[in-house]
Short mmCIF file of C-alpha atoms in Angstrom, two decimals:
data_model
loop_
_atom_site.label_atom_id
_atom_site.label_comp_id
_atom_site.label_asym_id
_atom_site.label_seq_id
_atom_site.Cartn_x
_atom_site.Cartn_y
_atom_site.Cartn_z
CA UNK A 1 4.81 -45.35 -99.55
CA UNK A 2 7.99 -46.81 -97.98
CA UNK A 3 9.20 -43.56 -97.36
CA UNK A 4 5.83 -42.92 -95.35
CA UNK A 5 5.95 -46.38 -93.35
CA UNK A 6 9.43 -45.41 -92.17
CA UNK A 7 8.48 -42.05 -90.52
CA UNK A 8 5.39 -43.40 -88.92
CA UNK A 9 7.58 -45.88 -87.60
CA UNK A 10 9.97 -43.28 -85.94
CA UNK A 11 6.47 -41.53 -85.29
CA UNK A 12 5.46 -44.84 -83.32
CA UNK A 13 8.76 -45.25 -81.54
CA UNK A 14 8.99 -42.22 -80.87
CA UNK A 15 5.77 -41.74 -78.95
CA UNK A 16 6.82 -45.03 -77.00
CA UNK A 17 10.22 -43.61 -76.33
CA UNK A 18 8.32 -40.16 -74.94
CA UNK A 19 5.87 -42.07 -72.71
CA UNK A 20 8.60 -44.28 -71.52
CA UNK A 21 10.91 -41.71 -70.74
CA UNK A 22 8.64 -39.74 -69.08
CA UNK A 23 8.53 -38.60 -65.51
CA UNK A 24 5.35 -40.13 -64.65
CA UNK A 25 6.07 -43.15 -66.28
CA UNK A 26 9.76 -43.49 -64.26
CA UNK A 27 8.40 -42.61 -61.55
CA UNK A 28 6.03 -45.60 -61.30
CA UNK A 29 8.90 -48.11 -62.34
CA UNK A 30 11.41 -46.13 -60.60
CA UNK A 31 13.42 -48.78 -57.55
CA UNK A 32 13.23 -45.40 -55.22
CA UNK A 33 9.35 -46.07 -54.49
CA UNK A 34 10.15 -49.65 -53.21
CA UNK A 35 7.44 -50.56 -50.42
CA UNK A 36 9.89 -52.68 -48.40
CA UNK A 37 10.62 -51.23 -44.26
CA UNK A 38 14.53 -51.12 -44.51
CA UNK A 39 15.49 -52.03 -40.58
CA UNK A 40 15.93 -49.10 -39.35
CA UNK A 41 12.35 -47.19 -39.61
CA UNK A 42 10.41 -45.84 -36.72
CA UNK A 43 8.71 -48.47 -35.60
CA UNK A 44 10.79 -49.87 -33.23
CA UNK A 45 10.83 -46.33 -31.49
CA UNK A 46 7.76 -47.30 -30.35
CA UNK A 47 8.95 -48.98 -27.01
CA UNK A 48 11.32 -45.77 -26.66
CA UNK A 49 10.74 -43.95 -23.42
CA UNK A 50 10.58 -40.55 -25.75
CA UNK A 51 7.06 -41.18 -27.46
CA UNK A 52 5.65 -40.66 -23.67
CA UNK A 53 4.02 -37.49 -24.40
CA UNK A 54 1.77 -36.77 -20.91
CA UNK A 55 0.15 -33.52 -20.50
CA UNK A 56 2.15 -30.54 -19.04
CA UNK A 57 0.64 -27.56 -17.32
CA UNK A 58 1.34 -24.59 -19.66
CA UNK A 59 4.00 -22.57 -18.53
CA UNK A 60 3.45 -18.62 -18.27
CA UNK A 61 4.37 -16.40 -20.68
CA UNK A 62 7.39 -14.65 -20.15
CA UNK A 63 7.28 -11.31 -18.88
CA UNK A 64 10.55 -9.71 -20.29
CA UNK A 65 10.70 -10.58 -23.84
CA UNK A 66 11.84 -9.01 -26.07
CA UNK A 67 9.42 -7.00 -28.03
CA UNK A 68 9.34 -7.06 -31.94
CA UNK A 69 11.67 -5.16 -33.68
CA UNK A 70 13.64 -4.52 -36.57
CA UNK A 71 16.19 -7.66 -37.17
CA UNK A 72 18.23 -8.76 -40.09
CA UNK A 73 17.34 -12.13 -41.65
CA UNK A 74 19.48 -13.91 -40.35
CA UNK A 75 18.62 -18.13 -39.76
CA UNK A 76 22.19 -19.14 -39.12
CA UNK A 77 22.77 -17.52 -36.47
CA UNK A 78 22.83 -19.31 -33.18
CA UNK A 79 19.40 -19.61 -31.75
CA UNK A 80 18.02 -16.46 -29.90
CA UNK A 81 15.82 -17.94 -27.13
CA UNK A 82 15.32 -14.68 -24.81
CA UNK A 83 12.80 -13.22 -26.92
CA UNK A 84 10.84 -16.44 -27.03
CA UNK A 85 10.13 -19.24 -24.77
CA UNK A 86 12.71 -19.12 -21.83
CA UNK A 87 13.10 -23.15 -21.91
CA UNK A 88 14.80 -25.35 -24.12
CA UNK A 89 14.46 -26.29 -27.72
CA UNK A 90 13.04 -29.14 -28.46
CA UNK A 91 12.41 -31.49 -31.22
CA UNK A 92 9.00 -33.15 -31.73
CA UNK A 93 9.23 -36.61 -34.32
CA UNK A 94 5.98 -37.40 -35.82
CA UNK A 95 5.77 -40.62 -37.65
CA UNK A 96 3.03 -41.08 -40.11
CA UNK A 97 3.26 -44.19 -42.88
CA UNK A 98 4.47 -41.68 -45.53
CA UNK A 99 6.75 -39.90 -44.23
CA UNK A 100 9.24 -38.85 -40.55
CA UNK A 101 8.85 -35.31 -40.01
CA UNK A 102 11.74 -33.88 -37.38
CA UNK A 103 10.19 -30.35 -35.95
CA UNK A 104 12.07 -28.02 -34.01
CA UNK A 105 10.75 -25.83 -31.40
CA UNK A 106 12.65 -23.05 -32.93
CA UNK A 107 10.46 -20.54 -35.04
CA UNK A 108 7.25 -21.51 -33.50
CA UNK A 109 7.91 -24.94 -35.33
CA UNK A 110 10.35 -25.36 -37.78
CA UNK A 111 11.27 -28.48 -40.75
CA UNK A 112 14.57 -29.74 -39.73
CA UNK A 113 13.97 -33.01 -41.69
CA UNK A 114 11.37 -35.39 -43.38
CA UNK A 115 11.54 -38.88 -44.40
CA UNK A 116 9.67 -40.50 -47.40
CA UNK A 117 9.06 -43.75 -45.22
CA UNK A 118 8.31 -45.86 -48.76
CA UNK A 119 11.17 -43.82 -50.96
CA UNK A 120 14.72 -44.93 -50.59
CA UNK A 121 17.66 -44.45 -52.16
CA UNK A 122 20.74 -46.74 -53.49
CA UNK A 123 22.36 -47.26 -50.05
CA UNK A 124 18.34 -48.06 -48.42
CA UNK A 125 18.38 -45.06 -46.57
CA UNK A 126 15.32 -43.12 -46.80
CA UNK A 127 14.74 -40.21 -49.20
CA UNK A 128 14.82 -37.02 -46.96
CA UNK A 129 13.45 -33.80 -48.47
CA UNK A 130 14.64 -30.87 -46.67
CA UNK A 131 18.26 -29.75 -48.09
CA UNK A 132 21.32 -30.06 -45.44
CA UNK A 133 22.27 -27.23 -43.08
CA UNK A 134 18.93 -25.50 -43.79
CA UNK A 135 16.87 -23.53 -41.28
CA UNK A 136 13.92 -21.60 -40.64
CA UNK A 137 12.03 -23.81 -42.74
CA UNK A 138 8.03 -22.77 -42.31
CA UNK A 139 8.96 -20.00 -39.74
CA UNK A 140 7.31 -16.44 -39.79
CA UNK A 141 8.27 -13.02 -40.93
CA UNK A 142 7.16 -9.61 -40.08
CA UNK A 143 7.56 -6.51 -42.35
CA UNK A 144 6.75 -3.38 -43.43
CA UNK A 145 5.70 0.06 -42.04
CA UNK A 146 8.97 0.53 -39.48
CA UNK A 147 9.73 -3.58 -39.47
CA UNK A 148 12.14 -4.72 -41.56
CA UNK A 149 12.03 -8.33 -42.33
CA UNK A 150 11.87 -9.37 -38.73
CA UNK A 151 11.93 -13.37 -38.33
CA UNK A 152 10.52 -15.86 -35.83
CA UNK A 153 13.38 -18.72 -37.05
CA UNK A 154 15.41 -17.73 -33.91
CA UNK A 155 13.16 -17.70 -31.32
CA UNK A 156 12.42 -20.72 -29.01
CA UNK A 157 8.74 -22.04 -28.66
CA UNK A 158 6.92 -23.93 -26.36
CA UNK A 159 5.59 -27.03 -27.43
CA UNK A 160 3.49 -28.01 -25.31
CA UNK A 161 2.39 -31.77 -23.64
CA UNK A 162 6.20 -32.69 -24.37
CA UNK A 163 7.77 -33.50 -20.98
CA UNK A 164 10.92 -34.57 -22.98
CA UNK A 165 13.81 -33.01 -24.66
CA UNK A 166 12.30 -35.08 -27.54
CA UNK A 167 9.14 -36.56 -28.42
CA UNK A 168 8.07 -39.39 -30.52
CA UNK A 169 4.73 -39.86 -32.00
CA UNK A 170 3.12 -43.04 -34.24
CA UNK A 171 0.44 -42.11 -36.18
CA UNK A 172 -1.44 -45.32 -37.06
CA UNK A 173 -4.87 -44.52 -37.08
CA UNK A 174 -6.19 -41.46 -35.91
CA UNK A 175 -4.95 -37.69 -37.03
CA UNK A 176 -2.86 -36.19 -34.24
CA UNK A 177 -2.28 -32.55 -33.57
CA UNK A 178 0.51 -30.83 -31.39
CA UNK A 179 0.67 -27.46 -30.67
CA UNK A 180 3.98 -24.81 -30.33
CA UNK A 181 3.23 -21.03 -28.66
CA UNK A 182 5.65 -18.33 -29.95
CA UNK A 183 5.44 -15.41 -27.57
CA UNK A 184 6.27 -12.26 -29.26
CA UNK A 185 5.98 -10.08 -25.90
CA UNK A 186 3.89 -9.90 -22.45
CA UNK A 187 0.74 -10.17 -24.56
CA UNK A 188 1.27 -10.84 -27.87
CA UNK A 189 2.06 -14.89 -29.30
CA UNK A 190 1.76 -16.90 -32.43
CA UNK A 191 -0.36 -20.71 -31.94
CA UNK A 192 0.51 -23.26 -34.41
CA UNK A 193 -0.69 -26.25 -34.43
CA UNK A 194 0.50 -29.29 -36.81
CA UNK A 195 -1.89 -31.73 -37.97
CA UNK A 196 -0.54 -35.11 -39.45
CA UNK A 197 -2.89 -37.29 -41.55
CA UNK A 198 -2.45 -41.34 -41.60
CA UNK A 199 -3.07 -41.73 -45.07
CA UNK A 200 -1.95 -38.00 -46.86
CA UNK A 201 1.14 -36.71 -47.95
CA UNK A 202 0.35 -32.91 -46.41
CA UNK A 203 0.48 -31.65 -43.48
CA UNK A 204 -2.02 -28.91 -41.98
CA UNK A 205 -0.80 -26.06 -40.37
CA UNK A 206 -2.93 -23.42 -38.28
CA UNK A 207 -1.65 -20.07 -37.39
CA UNK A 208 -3.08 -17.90 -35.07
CA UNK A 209 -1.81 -14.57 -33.92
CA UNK A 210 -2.79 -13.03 -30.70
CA UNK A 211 -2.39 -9.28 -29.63
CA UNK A 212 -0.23 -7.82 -32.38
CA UNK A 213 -1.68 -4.88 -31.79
CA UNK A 214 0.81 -4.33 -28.90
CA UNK A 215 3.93 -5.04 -30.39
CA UNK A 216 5.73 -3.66 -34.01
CA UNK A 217 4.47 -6.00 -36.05
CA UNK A 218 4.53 -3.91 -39.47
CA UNK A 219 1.99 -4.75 -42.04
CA UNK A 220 2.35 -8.45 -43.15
CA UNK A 221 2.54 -11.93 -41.73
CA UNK A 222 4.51 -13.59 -43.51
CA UNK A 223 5.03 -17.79 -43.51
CA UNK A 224 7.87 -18.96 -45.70
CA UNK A 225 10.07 -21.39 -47.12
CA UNK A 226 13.72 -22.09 -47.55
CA UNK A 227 16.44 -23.82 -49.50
CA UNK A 228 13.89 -25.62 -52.21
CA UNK A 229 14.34 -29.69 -51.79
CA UNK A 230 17.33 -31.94 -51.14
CA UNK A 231 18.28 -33.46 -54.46
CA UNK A 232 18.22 -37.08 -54.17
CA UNK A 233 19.97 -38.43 -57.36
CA UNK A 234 23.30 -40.24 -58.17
CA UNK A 235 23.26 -37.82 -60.81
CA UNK A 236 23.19 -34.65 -59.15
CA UNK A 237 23.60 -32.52 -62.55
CA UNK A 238 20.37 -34.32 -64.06
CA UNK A 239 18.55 -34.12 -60.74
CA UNK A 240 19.38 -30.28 -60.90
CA UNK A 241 17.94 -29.74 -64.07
CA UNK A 242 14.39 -30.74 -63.06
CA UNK A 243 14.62 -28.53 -59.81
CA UNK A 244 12.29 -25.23 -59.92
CA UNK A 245 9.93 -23.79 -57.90
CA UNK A 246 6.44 -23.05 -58.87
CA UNK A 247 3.58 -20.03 -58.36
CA UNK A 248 0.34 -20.19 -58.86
CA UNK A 249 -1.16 -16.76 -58.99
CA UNK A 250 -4.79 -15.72 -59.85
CA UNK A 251 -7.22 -17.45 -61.49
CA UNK A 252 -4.19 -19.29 -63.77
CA UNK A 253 -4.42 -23.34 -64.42
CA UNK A 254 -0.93 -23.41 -64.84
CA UNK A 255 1.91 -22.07 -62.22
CA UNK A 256 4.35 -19.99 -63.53
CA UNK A 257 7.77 -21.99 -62.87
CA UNK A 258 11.07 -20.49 -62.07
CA UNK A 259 14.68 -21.68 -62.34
CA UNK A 260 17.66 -20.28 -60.69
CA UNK A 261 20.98 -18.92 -62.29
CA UNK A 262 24.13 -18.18 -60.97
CA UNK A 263 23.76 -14.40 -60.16
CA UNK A 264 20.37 -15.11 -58.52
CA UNK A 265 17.30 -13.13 -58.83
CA UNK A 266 15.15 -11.29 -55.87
CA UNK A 267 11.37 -10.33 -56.68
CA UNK A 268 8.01 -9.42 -55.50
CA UNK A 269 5.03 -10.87 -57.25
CA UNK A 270 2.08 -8.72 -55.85
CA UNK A 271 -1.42 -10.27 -56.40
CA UNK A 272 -3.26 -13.26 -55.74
CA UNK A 273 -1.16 -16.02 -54.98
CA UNK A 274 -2.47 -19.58 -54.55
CA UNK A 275 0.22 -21.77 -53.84
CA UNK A 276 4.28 -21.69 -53.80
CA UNK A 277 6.39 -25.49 -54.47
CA UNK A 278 9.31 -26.09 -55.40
CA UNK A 279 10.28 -29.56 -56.88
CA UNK A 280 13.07 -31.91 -57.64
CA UNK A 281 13.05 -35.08 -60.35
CA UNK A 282 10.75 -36.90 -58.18
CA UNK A 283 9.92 -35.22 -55.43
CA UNK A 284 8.16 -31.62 -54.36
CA UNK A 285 7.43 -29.14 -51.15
CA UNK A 286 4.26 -26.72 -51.57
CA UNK A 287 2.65 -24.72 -49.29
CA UNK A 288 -1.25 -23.78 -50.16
CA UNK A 289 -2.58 -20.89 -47.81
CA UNK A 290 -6.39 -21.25 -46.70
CA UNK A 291 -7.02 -17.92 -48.23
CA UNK A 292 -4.62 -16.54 -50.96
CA UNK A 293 -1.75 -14.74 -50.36
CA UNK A 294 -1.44 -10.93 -50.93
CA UNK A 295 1.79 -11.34 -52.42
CA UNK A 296 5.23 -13.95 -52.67
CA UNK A 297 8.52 -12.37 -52.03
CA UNK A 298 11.41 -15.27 -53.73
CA UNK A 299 14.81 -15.53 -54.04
CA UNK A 300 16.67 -18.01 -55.97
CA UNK A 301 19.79 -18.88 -56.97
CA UNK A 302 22.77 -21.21 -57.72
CA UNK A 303 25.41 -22.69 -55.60
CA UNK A 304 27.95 -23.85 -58.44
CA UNK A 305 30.57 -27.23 -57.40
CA UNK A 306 31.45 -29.91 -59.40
CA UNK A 307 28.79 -31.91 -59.40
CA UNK A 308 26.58 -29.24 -61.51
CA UNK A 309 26.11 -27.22 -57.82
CA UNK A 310 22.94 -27.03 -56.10
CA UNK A 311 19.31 -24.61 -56.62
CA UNK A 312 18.67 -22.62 -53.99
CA UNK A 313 14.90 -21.50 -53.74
CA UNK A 314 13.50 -19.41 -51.08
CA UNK A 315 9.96 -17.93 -50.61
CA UNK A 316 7.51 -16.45 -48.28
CA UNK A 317 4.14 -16.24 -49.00
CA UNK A 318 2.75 -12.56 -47.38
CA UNK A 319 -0.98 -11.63 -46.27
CA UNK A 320 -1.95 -8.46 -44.12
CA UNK A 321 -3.30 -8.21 -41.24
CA UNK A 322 -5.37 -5.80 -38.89
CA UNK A 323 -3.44 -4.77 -36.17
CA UNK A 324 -6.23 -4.40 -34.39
CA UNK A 325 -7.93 -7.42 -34.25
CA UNK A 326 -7.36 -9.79 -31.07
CA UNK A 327 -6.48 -12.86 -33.26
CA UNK A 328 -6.65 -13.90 -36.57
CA UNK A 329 -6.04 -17.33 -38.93
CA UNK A 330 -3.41 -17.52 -41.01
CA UNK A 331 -3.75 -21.55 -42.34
CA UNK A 332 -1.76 -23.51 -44.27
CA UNK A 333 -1.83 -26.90 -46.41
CA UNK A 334 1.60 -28.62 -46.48
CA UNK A 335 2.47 -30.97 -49.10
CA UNK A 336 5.59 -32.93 -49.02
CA UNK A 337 5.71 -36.04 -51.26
CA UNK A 338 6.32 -37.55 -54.46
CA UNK A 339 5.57 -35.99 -57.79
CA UNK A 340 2.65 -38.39 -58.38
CA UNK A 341 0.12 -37.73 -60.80
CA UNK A 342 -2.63 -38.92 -59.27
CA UNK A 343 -1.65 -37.97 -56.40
CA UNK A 344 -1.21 -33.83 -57.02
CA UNK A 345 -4.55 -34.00 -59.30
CA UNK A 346 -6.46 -35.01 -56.33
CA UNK A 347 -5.71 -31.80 -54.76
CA UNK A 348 -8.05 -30.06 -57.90
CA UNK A 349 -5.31 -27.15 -57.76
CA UNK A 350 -3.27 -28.26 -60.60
CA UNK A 351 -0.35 -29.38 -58.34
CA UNK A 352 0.06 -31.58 -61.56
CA UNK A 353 1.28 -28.88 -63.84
CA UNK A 354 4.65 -28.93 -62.32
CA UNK A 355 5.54 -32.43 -63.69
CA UNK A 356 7.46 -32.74 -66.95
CA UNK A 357 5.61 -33.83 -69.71
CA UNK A 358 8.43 -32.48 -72.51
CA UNK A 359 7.32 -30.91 -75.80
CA UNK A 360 4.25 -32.98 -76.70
CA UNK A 361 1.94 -32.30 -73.25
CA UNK A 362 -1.23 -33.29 -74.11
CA UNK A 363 -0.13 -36.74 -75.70
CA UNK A 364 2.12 -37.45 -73.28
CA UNK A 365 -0.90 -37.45 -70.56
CA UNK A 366 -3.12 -39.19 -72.55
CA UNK A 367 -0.33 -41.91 -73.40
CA UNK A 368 -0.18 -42.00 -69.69
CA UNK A 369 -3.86 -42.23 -68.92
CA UNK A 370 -3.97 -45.01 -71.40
CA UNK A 371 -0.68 -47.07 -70.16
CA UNK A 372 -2.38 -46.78 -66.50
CA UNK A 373 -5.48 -48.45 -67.83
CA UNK A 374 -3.81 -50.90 -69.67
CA UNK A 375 -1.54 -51.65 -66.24
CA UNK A 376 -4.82 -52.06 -64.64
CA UNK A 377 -5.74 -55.04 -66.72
CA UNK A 378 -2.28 -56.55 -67.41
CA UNK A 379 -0.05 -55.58 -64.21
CA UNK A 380 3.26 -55.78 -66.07
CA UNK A 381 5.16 -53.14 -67.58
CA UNK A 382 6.78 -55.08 -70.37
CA UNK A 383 3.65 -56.37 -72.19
CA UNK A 384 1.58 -53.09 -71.54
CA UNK A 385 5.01 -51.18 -73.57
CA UNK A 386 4.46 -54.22 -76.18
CA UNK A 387 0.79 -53.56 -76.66
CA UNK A 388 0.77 -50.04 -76.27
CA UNK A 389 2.89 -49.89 -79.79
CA UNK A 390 0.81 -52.43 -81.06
CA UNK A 391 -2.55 -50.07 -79.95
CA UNK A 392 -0.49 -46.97 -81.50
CA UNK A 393 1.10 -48.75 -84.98
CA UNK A 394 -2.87 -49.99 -86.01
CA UNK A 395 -3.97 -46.15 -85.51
CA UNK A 396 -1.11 -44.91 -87.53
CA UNK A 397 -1.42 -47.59 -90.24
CA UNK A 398 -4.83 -48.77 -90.41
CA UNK A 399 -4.60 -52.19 -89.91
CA UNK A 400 -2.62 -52.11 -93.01
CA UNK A 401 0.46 -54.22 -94.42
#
């Protein structure tokens, strides 16, 4: 009988141990999600003469650009703006109260940087997702047929009702939408338009294309992804570990997740594809197309240093199109946020299966589930971990001595 009591009671610390170490559960008592402004937030950019954003009368397409052809992937190089918009490139900064976003006019509108406004790290600065040096993040690709990979990241954009070099927009209470125009040739352009929510962690993103019929445009549009997500840990090695990025294809509940090795891997998965993320400890990027992908093209791979090195994750998430049509949607969800549980389940597209519940999965959410109800009641972490192995040592022993 001793010998009985003594494993249930590694049984019951153990389960303790599992919810407490848990990603879920550190996340909620983790000092990063601190709800304190540190001094140097957005909101005094307010009274800056940059958020004036007055209407602009939309500037002509330019006659002699370049039309689409075949071009190495290249995002590094310095910025072709002849084929695009013939002005300069400018930077639009949207402030919601989750999160900065820095877009450039490059690519049609392109991720240089977000801010978690509410998610800092040791030195107070603000947790920023999108990994240094990277471009072309959320810009287009053409291929197939004669095109070969051919990339919008280069080419400048108008965005318009931005008088300014930069622009700075609050948004407090109402959504607010700006719009960049690719042009492609004399007749043929890409419209995106951002939408940013008050109160949501995603972004929406609407793509139409206009007059591809005139230009090379190959087979697929293609909207992608690059560099996976800024790890944001001291610990860069353990911070690594937890980064992979994510596919949900078909009628699957769960995503199929990927890591990346050394020697890096290259592949097409052709079918129905869903959504594409990629995550870090505590954080994740995903990008949910209106109407499922044809097929993801990804590359992934590791930059080794020191430290453990840094994931590398790239993606782009390809659906045809009919060259003959006059326009067509190509429409995006963009999530950038915190691996919350509640959260990514109240998306309904199992965003929630790429947190890390460790070996015991099922117990570990409903040890969850039952620590947030308890938190609910008795909002302090301490006595809901005393209770909880109270609740859990009467269910192993019976009530017993």
């Amino acid at each position: 009988m001793n010998d009985k009591k003594t494993i249930l009671a590694f049984v019951l610390m153990g389960l303790v141990l599992l919810v407490y170490f848990s990603t879920p559960y550190q996340k909620m008592i983790n000092p990063l999600a601190g709800k304190t402004t540190p001094p140097d937030t957005i909101q005094a950019q307010k009274a800056t003469p940059e958020t004036t954003a007055t209407p602009a009368p939309a500037a002509p397409l330019v006659s002699n650009a370049a039309s689409l052809t075949q071009n190495p992937e290249n995002l590094k190089t310095t910025p072709d703006t002849t084929g695009g918009f013939p002005g300069p490139v400018k930077e639009l900064i949207v402030n919601t109260p989750n999160f900065e976003v820095h877009l450039s006019s490059l690519g049609g509108g392109t991720l240089d940087q977000v801010y978690l406004n509410n998610y800092f790290l040791k030195d107070s600065s603000r947790v920023q997702l999108i990994p240094e040096g990277t471009q072309g993040v959320l810009a287009n690709q053409f291929l197939g047929f004669n095109v070969d990979n051919f990339s919008t990241a280069g080419l400048n954009s108008q965005l318009l009702n931005c008088t300014n070099d930069t622009c700075r927009i609050e948004v407090v209470d109402e959504p607010f939408s700006a719009t960049f125009i690719l042009p492609l040739s004399p007749t043929a352009r890409i419209k995106r338009t951002f939408t940013f929510y008050p109160d949501s962690f995603h972004i929406a993103l609407s793509q139409q294309t206009e007059n591809l019929g005139s230009v090379d445009a190959g087979r697929y549009f293609a909207t992608g992804w690059r560099g996976g997500i800024q790890l944001t840990e001291p610990n860069r090695k353990d911070d690594a570990r937890y980064s992979k990025a994510y596919t949900l294809l078909g009628t699957e509940s769960s995503p199929a997740d990927y890591d990346a090795k050394k020697d890096g891997v290259t592949e097409t998965l052709t079918g129905r594809t869903v959504w594409a993320g990629v995550r870090s400890k505590y954080f994740a990027a995903l990008m949910v197309p209106e109407k499922a992908a044809y097929e993801i093209n990804q590359s992934r791979y590791l930059v080794p240093g020191s430290d453990g090195g840094h994931k590398v994750f790239n993606w782009n998430l390809r659906q045809k199109f009919e060259r003959n049509n006059l326009t067509q949607d190509f429409n995006y969800r963009i999530y950038l946020g915190p691996l919350d549980y509640d959260i990514l389940k109240g998306y309904n597209l199992h965003f929630e299966e790429m947190m890390d519940w460790g070996w015991f999965g099922i117990i570990g959410k409903a040890a969850l589930w039952l620590f947030k109800k308890l938190y609910t009641l008795i909002p302090n972490y301490g006595l809901v971990l005393i209770i909880f192995g109270f609740m859990v040592k009467v269910i192993l022993f019976g009530g017993r001595e």
